[in-house]
mmCIF file of C-alpha atoms in Angstrom:
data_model
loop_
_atom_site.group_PDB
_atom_site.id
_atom_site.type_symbol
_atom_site.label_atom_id
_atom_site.label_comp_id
_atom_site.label_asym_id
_atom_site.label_seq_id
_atom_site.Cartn_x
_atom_site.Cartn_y
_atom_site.Cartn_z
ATOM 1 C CA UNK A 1 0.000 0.000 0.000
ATOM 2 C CA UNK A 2 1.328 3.451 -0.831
ATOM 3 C CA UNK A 3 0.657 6.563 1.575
ATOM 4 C CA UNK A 4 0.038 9.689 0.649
ATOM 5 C CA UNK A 5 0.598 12.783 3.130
ATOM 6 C CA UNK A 6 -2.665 15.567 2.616
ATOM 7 C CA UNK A 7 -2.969 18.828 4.917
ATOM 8 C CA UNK A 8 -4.326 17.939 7.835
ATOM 9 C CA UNK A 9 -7.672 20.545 7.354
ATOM 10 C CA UNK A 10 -8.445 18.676 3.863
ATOM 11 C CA UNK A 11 -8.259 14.968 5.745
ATOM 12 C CA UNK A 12 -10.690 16.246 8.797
ATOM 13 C CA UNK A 13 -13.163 17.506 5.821
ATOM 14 C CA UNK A 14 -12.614 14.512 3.559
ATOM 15 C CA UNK A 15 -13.446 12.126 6.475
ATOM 16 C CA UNK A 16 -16.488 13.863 7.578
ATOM 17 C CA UNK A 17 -17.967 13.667 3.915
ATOM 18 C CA UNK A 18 -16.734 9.944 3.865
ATOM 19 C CA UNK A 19 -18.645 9.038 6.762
ATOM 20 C CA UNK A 20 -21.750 11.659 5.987
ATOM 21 C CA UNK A 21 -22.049 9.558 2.670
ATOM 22 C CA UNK A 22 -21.739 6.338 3.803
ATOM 23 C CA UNK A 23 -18.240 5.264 2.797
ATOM 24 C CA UNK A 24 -16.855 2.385 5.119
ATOM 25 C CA UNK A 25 -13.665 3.924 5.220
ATOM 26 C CA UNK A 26 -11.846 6.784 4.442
ATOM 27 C CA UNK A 27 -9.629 4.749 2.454
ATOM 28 C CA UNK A 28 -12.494 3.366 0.381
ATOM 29 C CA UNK A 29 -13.680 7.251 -0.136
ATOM 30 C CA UNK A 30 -9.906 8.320 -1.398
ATOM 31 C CA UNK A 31 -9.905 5.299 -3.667
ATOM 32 C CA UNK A 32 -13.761 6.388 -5.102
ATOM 33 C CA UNK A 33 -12.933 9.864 -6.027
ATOM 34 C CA UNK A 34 -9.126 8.651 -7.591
ATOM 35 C CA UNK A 35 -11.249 6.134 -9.866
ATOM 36 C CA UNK A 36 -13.679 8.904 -10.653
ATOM 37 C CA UNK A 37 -10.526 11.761 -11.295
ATOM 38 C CA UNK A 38 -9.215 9.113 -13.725
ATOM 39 C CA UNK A 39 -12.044 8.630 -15.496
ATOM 40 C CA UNK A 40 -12.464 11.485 -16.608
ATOM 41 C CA UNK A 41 -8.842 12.675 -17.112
ATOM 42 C CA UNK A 42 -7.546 9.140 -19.451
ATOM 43 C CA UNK A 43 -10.842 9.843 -21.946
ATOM 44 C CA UNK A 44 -9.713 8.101 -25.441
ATOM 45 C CA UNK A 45 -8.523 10.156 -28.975
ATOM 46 C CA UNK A 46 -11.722 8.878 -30.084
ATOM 47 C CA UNK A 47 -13.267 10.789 -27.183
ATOM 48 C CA UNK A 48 -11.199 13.612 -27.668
ATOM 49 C CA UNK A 49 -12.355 12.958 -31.578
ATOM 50 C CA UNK A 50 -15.932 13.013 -31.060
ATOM 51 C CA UNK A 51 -15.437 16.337 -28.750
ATOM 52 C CA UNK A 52 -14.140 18.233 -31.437
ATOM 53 C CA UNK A 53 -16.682 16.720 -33.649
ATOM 54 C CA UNK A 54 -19.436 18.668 -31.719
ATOM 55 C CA UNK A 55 -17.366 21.873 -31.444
ATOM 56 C CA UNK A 56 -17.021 21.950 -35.263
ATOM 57 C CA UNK A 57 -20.349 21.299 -36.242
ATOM 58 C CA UNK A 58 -21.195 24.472 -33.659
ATOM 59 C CA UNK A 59 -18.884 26.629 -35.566
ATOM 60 C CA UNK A 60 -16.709 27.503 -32.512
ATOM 61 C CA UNK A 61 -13.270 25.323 -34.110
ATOM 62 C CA UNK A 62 -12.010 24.712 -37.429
ATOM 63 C CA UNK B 1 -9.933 52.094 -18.496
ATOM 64 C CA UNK B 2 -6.734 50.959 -19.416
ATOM 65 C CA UNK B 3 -5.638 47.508 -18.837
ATOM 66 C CA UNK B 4 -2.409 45.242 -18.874
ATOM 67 C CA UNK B 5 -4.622 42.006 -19.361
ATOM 68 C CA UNK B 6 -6.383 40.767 -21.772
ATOM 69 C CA UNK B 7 -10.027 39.400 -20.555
ATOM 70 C CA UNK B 8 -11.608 36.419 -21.642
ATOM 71 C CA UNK B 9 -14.981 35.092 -21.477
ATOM 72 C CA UNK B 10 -14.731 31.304 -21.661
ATOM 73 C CA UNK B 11 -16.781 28.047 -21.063
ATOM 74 C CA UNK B 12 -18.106 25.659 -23.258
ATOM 75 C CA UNK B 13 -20.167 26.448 -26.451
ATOM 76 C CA UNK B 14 -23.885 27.721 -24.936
ATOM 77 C CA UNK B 15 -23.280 27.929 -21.798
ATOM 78 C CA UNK B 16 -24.044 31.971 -21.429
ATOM 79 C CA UNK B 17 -20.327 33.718 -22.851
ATOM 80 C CA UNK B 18 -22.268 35.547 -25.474
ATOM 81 C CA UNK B 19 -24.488 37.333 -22.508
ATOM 82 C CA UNK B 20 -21.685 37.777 -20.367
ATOM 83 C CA UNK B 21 -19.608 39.409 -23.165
ATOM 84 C CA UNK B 22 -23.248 41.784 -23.374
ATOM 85 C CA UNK B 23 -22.030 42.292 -19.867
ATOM 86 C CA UNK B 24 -18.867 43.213 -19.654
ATOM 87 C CA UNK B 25 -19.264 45.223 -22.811
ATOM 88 C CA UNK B 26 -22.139 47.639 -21.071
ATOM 89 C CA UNK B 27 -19.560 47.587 -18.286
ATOM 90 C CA UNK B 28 -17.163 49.952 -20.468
ATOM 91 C CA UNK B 29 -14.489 46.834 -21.643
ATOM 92 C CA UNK B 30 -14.452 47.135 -25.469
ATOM 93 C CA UNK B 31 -15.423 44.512 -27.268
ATOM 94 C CA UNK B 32 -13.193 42.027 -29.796
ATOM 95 C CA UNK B 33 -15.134 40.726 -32.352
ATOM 96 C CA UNK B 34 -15.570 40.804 -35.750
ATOM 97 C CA UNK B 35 -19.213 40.460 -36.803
ATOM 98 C CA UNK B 36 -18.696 37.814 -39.013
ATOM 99 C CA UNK B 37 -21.092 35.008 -37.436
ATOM 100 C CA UNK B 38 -24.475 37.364 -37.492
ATOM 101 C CA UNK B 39 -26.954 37.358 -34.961
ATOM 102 C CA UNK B 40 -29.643 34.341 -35.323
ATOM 103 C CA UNK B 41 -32.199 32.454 -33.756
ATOM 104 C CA UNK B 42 -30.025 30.633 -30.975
ATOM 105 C CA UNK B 43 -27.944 34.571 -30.613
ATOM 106 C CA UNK B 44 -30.525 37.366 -30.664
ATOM 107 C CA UNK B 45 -28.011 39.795 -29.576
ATOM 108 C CA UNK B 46 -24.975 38.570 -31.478
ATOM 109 C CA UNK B 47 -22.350 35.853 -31.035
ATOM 110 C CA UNK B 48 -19.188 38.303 -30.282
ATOM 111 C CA UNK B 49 -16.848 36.394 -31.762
ATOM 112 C CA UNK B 50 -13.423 37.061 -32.924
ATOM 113 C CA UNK B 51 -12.818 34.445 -36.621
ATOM 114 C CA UNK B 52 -8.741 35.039 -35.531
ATOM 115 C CA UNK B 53 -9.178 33.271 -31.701
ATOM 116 C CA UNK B 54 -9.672 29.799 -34.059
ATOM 117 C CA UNK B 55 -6.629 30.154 -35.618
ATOM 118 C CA UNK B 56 -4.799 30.928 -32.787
ATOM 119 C CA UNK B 57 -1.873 27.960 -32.675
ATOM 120 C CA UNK B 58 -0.853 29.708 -35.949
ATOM 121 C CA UNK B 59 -1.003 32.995 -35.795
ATOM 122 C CA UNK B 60 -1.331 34.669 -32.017
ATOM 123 C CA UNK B 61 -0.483 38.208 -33.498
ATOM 124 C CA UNK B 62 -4.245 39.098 -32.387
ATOM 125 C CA UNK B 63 -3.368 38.830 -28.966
ATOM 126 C CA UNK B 64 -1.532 41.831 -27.821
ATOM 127 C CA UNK B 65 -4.325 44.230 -30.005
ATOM 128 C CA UNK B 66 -6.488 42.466 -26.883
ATOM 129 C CA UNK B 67 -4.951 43.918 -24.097
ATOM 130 C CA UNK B 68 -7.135 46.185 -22.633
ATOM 131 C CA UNK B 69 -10.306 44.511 -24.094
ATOM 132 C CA UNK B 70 -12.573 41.187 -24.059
ATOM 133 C CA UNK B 71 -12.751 38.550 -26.123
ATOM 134 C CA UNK B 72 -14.864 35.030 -26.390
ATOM 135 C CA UNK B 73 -12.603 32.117 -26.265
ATOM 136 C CA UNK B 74 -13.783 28.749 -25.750
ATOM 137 C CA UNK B 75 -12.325 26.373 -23.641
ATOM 138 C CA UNK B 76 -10.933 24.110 -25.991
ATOM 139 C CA UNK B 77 -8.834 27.194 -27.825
ATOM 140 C CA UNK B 78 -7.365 28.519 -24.479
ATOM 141 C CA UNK B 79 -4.658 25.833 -24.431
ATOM 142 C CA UNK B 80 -3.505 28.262 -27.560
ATOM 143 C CA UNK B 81 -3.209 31.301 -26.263
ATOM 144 C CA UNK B 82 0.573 32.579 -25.709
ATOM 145 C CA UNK B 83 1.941 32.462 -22.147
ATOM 146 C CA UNK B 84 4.264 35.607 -22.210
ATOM 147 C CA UNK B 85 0.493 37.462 -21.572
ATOM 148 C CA UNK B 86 -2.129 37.729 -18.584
ATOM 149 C CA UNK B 87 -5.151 36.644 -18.704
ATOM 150 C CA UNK B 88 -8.458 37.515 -16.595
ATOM 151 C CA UNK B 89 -10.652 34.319 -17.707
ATOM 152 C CA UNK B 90 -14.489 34.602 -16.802
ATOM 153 C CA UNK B 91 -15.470 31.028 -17.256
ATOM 154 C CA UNK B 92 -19.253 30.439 -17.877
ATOM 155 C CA UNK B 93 -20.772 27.410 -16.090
ATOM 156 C CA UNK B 94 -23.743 25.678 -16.964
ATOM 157 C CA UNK B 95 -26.116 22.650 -16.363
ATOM 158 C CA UNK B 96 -24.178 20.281 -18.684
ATOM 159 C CA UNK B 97 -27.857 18.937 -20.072
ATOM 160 C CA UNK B 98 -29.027 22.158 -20.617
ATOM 161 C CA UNK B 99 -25.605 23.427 -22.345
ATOM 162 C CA UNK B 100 -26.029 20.017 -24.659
ATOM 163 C CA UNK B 101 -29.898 20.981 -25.309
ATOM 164 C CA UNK B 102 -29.252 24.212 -26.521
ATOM 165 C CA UNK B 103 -26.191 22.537 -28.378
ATOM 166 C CA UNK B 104 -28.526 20.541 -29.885
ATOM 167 C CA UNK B 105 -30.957 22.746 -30.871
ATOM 168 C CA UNK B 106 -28.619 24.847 -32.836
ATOM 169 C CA UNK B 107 -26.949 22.332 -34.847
ATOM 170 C CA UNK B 108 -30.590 21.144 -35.846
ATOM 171 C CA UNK B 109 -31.269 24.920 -37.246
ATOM 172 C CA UNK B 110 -27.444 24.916 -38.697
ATOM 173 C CA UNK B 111 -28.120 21.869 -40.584
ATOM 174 C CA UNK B 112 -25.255 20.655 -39.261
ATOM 175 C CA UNK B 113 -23.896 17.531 -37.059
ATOM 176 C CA UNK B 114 -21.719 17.258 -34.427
ATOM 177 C CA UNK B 115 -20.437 13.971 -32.257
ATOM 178 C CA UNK B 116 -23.162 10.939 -32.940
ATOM 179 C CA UNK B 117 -23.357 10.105 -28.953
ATOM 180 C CA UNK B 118 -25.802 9.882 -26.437
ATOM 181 C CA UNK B 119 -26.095 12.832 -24.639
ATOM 182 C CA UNK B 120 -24.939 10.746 -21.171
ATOM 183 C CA UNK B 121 -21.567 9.779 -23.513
ATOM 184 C CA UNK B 122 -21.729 13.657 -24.639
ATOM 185 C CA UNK B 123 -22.036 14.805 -20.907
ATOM 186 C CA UNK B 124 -19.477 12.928 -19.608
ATOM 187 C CA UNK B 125 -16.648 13.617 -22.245
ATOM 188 C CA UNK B 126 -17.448 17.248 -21.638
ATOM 189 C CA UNK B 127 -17.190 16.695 -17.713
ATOM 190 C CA UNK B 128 -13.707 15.249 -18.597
ATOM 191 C CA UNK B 129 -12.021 17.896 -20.245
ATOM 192 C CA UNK B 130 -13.133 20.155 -18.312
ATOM 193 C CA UNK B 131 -11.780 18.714 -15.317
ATOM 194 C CA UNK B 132 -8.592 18.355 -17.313
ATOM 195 C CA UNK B 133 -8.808 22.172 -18.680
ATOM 196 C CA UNK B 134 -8.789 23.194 -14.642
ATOM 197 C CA UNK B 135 -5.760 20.994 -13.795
ATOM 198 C CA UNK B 136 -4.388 22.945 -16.731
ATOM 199 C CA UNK B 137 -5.312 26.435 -15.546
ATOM 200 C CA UNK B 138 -4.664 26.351 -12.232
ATOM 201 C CA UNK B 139 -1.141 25.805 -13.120
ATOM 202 C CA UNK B 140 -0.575 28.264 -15.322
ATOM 203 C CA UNK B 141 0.388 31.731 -13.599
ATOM 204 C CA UNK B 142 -0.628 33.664 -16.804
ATOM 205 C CA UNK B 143 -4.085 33.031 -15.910
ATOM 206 C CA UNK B 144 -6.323 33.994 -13.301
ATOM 207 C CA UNK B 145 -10.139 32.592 -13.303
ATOM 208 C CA UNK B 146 -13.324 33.620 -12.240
ATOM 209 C CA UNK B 147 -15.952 30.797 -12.325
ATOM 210 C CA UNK B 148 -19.427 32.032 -12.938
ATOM 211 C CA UNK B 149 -22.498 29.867 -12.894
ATOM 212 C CA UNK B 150 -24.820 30.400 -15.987
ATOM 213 C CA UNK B 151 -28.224 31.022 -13.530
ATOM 214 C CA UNK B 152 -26.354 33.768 -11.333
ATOM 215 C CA UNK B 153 -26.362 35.751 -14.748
ATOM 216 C CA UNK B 154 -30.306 36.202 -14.317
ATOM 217 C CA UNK B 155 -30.786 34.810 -10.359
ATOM 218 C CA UNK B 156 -28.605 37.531 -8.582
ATOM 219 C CA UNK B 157 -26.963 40.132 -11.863
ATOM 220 C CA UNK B 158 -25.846 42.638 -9.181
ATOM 221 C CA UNK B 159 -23.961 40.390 -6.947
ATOM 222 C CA UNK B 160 -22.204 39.140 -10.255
ATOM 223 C CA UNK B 161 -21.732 41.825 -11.569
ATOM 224 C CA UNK B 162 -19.692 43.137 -8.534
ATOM 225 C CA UNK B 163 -17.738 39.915 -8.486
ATOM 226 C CA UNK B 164 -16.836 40.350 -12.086
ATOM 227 C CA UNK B 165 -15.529 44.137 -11.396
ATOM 228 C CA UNK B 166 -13.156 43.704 -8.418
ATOM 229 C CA UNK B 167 -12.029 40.574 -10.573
ATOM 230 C CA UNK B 168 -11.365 42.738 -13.424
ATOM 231 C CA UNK B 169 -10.339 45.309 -11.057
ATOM 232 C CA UNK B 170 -13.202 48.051 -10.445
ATOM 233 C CA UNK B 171 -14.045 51.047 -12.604
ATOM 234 C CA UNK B 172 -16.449 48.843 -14.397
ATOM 235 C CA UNK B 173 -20.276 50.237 -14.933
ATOM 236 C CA UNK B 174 -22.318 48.384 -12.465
ATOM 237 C CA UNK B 175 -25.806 49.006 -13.158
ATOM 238 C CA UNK B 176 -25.199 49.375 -16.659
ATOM 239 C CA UNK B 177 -24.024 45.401 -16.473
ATOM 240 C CA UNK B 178 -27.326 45.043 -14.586
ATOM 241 C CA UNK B 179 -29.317 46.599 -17.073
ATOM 242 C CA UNK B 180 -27.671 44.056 -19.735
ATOM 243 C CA UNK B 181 -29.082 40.790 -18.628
ATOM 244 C CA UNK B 182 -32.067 39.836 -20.722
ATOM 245 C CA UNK B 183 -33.798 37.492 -18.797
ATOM 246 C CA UNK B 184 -35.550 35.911 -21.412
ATOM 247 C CA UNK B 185 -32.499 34.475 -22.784
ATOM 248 C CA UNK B 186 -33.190 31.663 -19.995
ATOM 249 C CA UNK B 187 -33.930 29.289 -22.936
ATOM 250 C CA UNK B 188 -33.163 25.360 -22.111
ATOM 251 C CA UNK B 189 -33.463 26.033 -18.751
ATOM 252 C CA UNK B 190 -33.691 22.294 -17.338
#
């Protein structure tokens, strides 16, 4: 297992929203929102394709 | 007024930059645009845009005439924009549904198409660089950003338009901004 250090403010926050929304741990909660980050940042060229797709057909790129 | 930066309004296509540009331009910031896309259906008052911003990557010699002045810029074409600059980014923010609705409805009176996806697939590509264009901004020191939710425009114009002058730093006309807010331009409201 790898740890990461996080200010301490951030963790007291994070863990009160983890347990508010029904994670088992805060562990589990860090490991949700990671998978959910990476998601959306590792989208495919043919999602980056079909993006500019839409802008062009809107005029707003060539 | 006579300022260093250069002021964007930014966001993704429909999500409110053409009424914040109204905005900011009955605030006293001149205006960068060129006319060429003509007011329609899905613009009554005028797109304000500038046919150089697209062709930025090759030729950024518009960008120093835009000191001083505001300019739409969507997301996607701010990755372009020289660094040796400073930018004060206003970045529209709007129910993702209703920005794809209106999206929608516009390429269906263009005649045109744009991505063949469920809007779900649409949504959540959007959500995605988006999330990536904020990793991107926030570590760039040429840019400062001033997120602005699409409903404040019509919800709460005077409280915006007080955010938007100390972020542009003051001098701007107020009420006049106030005045600019059509609030029948609510359309696709979800």
């Amino acid at each position: 297992m790898t740890k990461v250090k996080i200010d301490n403010k951030l963790y007291e926050r994070a863990k009160k929203a983890a347990e508010a929304a029904g994670y088992s741990s805060f562990e589990e909660f860090v490991s949700s929102v990671i998978e959910k980050e990476l998601a959306l940042l590792e989208a495919s060229p043919d999602d980056d394709k079909a993006v500019s797709e839409q802008l062009r057909g809107l005029g707003y790129i060539e | 007024m006579n300022l260093s930066f250069v002021t964007i309004v930014s966001g993704l296509p429909r999500s409110g930059t053409s009424m914040m540009m109204q905005m900011i331009e009955a605030g006293g910031i001149p205006v960068l645009t060129d006319h060429q896309r003509t007011r329609d259906e899905d613009n009554p008052k005028g797109y304000y845009e500038f046919e150089p911003v697209k062709k930025t990557r090759d030729d950024p010699s518009w960008v120093p005439t835009a000191r001083g002045k505001v300019v739409k810029v969507i997301y996607s074409l701010l990755y372009d924009l020289p660094l040796e600059y400073e930018y004060r980014v206003i970045f529209m923010e709007r129910n993702i549904y209703e920005v794809l609705a209106s999206q929608k409805r516009m390429l269906q009176r263009s005649g045109k198409t744009g991505a063949n996806l469920s809007d779900d697939k649409l949504a959540e590509l959007f959500k995605g660089q988006l999330n990536k264009f904020n990793h991107w901004i926030h570590n760039h020191r040429s840019f400062a950003m001033l997120p602005v939710n699409y409903s404040d425009i019509v919800t709460a114009p005077q409280l915006l338009a007080e955010k938007i002058n100390t972020f542009l730093g003051g001098g701007l006309d107020i009420q006049a901004m106030v005045r600019a807010v059509d609030p029948a331009l609510y359309r696709n409201k979800l």
